[in-house]
Tab-separated table of N, CA and C in Angstrom:
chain	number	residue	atom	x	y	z
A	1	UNK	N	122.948	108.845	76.860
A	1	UNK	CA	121.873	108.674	77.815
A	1	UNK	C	122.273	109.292	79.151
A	2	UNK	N	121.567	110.372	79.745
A	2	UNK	CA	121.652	110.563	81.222
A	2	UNK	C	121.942	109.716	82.202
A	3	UNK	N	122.823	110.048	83.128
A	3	UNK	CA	122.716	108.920	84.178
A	3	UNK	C	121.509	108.987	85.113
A	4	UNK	N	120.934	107.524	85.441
A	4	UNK	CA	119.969	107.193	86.338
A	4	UNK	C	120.056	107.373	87.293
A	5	UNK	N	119.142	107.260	88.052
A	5	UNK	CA	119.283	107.824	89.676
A	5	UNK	C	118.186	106.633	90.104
A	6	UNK	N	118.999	105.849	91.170
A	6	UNK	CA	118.257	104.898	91.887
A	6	UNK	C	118.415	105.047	93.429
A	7	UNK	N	117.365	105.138	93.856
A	7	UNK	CA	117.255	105.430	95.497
A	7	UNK	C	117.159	103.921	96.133
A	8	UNK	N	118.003	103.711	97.061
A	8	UNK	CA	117.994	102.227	98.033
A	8	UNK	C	117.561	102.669	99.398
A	9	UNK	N	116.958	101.813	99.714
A	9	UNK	CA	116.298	102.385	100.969
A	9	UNK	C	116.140	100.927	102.089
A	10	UNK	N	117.163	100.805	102.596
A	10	UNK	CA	117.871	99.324	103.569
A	10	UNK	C	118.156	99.524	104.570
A	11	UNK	N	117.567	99.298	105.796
A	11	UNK	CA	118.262	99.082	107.098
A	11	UNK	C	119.699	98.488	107.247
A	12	UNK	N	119.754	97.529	106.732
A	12	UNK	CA	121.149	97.099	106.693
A	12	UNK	C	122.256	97.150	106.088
A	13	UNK	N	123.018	97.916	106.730
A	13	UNK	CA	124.487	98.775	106.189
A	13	UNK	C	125.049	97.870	105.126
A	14	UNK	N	125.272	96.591	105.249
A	14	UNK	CA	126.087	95.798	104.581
A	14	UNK	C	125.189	95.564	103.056
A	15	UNK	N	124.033	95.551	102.830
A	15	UNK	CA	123.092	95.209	102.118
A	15	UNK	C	122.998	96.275	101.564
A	16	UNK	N	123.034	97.660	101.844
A	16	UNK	CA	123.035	98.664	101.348
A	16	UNK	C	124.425	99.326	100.662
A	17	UNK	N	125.632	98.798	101.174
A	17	UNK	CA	126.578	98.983	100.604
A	17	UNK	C	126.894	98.172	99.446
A	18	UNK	N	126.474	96.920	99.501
A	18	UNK	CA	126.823	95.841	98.516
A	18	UNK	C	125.779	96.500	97.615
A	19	UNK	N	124.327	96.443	97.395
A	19	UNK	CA	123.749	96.808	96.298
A	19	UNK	C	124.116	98.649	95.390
A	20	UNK	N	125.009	99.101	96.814
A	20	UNK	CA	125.604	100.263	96.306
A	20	UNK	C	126.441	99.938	95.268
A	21	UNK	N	127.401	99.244	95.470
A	21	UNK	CA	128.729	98.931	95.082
A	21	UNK	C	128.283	98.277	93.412
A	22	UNK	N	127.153	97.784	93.597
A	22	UNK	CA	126.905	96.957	92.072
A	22	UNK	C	126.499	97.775	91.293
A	23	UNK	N	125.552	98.689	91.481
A	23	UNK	CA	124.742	99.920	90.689
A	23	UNK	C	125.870	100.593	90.354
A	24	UNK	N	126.379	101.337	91.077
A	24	UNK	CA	127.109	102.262	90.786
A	24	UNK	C	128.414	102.014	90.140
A	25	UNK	N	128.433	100.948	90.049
A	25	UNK	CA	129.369	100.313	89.409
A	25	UNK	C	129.219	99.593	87.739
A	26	UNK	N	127.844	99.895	88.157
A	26	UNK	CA	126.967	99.756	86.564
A	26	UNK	C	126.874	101.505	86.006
A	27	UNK	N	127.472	102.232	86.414
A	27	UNK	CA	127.021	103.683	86.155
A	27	UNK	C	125.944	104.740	87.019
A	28	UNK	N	125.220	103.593	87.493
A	28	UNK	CA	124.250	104.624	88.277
A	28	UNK	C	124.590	105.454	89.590
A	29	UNK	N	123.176	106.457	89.204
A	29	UNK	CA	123.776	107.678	90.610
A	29	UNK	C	123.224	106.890	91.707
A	30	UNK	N	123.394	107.007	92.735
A	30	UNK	CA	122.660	106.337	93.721
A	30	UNK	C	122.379	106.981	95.031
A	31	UNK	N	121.109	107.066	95.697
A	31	UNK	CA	120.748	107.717	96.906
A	31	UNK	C	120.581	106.824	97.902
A	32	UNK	N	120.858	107.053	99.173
A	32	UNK	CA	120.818	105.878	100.362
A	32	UNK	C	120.386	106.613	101.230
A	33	UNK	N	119.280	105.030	101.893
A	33	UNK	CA	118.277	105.844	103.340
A	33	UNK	C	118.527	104.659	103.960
A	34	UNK	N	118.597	105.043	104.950
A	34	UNK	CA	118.580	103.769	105.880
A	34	UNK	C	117.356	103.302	107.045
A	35	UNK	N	116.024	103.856	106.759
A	35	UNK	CA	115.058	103.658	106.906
A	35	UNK	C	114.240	104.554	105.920
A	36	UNK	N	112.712	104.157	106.368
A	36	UNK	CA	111.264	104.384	105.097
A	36	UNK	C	111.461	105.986	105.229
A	37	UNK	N	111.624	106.686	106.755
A	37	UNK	CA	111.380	108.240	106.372
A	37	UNK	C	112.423	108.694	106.361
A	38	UNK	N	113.586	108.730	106.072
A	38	UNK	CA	114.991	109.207	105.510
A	38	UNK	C	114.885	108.711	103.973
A	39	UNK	N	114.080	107.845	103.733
A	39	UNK	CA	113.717	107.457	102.078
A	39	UNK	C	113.151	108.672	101.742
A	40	UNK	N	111.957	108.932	102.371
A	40	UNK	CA	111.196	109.648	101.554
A	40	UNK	C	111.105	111.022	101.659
A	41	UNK	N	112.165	111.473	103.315
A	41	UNK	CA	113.085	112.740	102.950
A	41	UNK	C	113.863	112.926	101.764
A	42	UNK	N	114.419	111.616	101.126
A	42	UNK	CA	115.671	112.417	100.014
A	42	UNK	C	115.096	112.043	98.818
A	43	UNK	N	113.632	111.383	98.570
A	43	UNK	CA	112.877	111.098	97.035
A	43	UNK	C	112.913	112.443	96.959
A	44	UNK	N	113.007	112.163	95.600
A	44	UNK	CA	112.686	113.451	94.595
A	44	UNK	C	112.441	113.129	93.043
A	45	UNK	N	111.453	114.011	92.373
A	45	UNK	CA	110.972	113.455	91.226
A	45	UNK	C	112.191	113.125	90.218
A	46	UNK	N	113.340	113.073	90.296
A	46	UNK	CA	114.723	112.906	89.207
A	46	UNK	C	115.099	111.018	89.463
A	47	UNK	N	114.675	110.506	90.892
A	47	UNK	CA	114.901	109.019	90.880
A	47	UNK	C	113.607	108.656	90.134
A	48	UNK	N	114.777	107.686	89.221
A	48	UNK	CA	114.208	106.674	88.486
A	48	UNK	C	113.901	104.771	88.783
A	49	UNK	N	114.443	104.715	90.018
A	49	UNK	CA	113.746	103.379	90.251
A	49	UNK	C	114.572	103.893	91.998
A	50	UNK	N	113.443	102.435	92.779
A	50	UNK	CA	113.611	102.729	94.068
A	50	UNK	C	113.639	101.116	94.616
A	51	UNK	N	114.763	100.901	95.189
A	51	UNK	CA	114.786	99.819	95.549
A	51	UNK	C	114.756	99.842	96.900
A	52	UNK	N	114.092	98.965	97.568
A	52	UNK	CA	113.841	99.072	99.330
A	52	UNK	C	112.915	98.033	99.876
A	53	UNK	N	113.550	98.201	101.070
A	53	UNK	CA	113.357	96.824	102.324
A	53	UNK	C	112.495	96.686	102.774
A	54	UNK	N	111.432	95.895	102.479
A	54	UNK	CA	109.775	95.363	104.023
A	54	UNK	C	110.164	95.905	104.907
A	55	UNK	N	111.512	95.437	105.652
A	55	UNK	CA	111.245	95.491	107.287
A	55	UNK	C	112.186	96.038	107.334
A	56	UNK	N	111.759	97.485	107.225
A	56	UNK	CA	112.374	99.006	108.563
A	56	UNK	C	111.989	99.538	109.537
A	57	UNK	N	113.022	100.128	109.876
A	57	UNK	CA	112.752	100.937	111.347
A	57	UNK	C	112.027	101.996	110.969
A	58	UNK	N	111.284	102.378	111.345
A	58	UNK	CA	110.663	104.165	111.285
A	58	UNK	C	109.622	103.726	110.718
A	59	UNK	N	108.951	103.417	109.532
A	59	UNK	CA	108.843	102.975	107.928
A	59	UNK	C	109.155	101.893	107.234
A	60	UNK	N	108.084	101.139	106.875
A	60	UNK	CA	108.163	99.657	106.443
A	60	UNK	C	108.235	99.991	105.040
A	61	UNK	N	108.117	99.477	104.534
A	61	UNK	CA	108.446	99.420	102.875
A	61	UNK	C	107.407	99.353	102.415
A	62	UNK	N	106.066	98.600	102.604
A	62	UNK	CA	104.958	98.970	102.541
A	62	UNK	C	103.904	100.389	102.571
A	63	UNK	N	103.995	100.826	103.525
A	63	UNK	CA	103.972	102.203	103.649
A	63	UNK	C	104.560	102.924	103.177
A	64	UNK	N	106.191	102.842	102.558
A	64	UNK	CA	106.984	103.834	101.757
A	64	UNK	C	106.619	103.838	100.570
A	65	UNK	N	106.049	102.494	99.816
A	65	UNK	CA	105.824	101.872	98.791
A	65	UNK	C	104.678	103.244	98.340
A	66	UNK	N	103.405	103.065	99.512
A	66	UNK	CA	102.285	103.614	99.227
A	66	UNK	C	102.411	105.218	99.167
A	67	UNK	N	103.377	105.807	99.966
A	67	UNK	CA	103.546	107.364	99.694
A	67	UNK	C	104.039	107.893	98.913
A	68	UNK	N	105.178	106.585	98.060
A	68	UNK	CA	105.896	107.239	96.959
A	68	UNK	C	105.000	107.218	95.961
A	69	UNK	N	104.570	106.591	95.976
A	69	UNK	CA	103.398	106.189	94.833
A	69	UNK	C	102.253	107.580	95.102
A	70	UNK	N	101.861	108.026	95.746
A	70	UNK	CA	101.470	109.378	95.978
A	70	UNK	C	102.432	110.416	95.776
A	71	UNK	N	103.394	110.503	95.160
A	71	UNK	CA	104.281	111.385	94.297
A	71	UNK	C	104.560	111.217	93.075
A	72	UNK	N	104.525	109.797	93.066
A	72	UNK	CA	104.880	109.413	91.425
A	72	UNK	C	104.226	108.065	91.355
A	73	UNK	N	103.221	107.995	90.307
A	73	UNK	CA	102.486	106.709	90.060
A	73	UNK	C	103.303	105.669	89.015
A	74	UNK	N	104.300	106.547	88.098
A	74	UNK	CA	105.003	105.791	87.030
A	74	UNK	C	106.463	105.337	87.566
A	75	UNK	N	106.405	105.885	89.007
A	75	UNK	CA	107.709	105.273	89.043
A	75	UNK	C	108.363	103.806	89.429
A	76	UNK	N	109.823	102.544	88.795
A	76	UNK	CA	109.763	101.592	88.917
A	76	UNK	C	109.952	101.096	90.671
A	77	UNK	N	109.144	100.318	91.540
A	77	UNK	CA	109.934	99.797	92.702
A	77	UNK	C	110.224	98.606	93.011
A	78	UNK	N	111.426	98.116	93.057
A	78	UNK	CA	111.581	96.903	93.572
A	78	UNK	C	111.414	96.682	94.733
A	79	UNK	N	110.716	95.888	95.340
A	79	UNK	CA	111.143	95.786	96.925
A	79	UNK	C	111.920	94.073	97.454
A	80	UNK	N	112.914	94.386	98.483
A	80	UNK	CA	113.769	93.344	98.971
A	80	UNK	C	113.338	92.556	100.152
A	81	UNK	N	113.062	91.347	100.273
A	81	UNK	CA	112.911	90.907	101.757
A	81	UNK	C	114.038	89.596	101.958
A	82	UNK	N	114.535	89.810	103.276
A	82	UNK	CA	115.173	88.456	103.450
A	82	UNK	C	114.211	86.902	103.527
C-alpha cells in the first residue's frame, strides 16, 4: 500500500507536533500549516485526509473546511477544537 499523506493544519506548535509524532509514527507522510492559508497553500490533490483546528489565525477551519471541499469533495476531514 502507498504511503498516505495527511495534512494538519494547527495553530499550536505543541499540538501540531504531538499529532505529528503519532501519524508519522504510524507510517504516514505528513504536511504542516500552522494556520487555514498556509493549509491551503500546501493542499494538494495527493493528501488523503486533513486534520485541522476551528480556531486559527488567518483562516478558521470552517472556512478552510469549505475551500478544500471546493477542490476535493471526497476528501476525509477531521476537525479539532479544544
Amino acid at each position: 500500500m502507498a504511503e498516505q499523506t495527511i495534512l494538519i493544519a494547527e495553530d499550536d506548535p505543541d499540538i501540531r507536533d504531538g499529532v505529528r509524532i503519532l501519524l508519522s509514527g504510524e507510517g504516514y507522510h505528513i504536511i504542516e500549516a500552522e494556520n487555514g492559508t498556509r493549509a491551503l497553500e500546501v493542499f494538494r490533490p495527493e493528501v488523503d485526509l486533513v486534520i485541522l483546528d476551528i480556531m486559527m489565525p488567518e483562516m478558521d477551519g470552517f472556512t478552510l473546511c469549505k475551500k478544500i471541499r471546493e477542490k476535493s469533495s471526497s476528501i476525509g476531514i477531521i476537525m479539532l477544537s479544544a
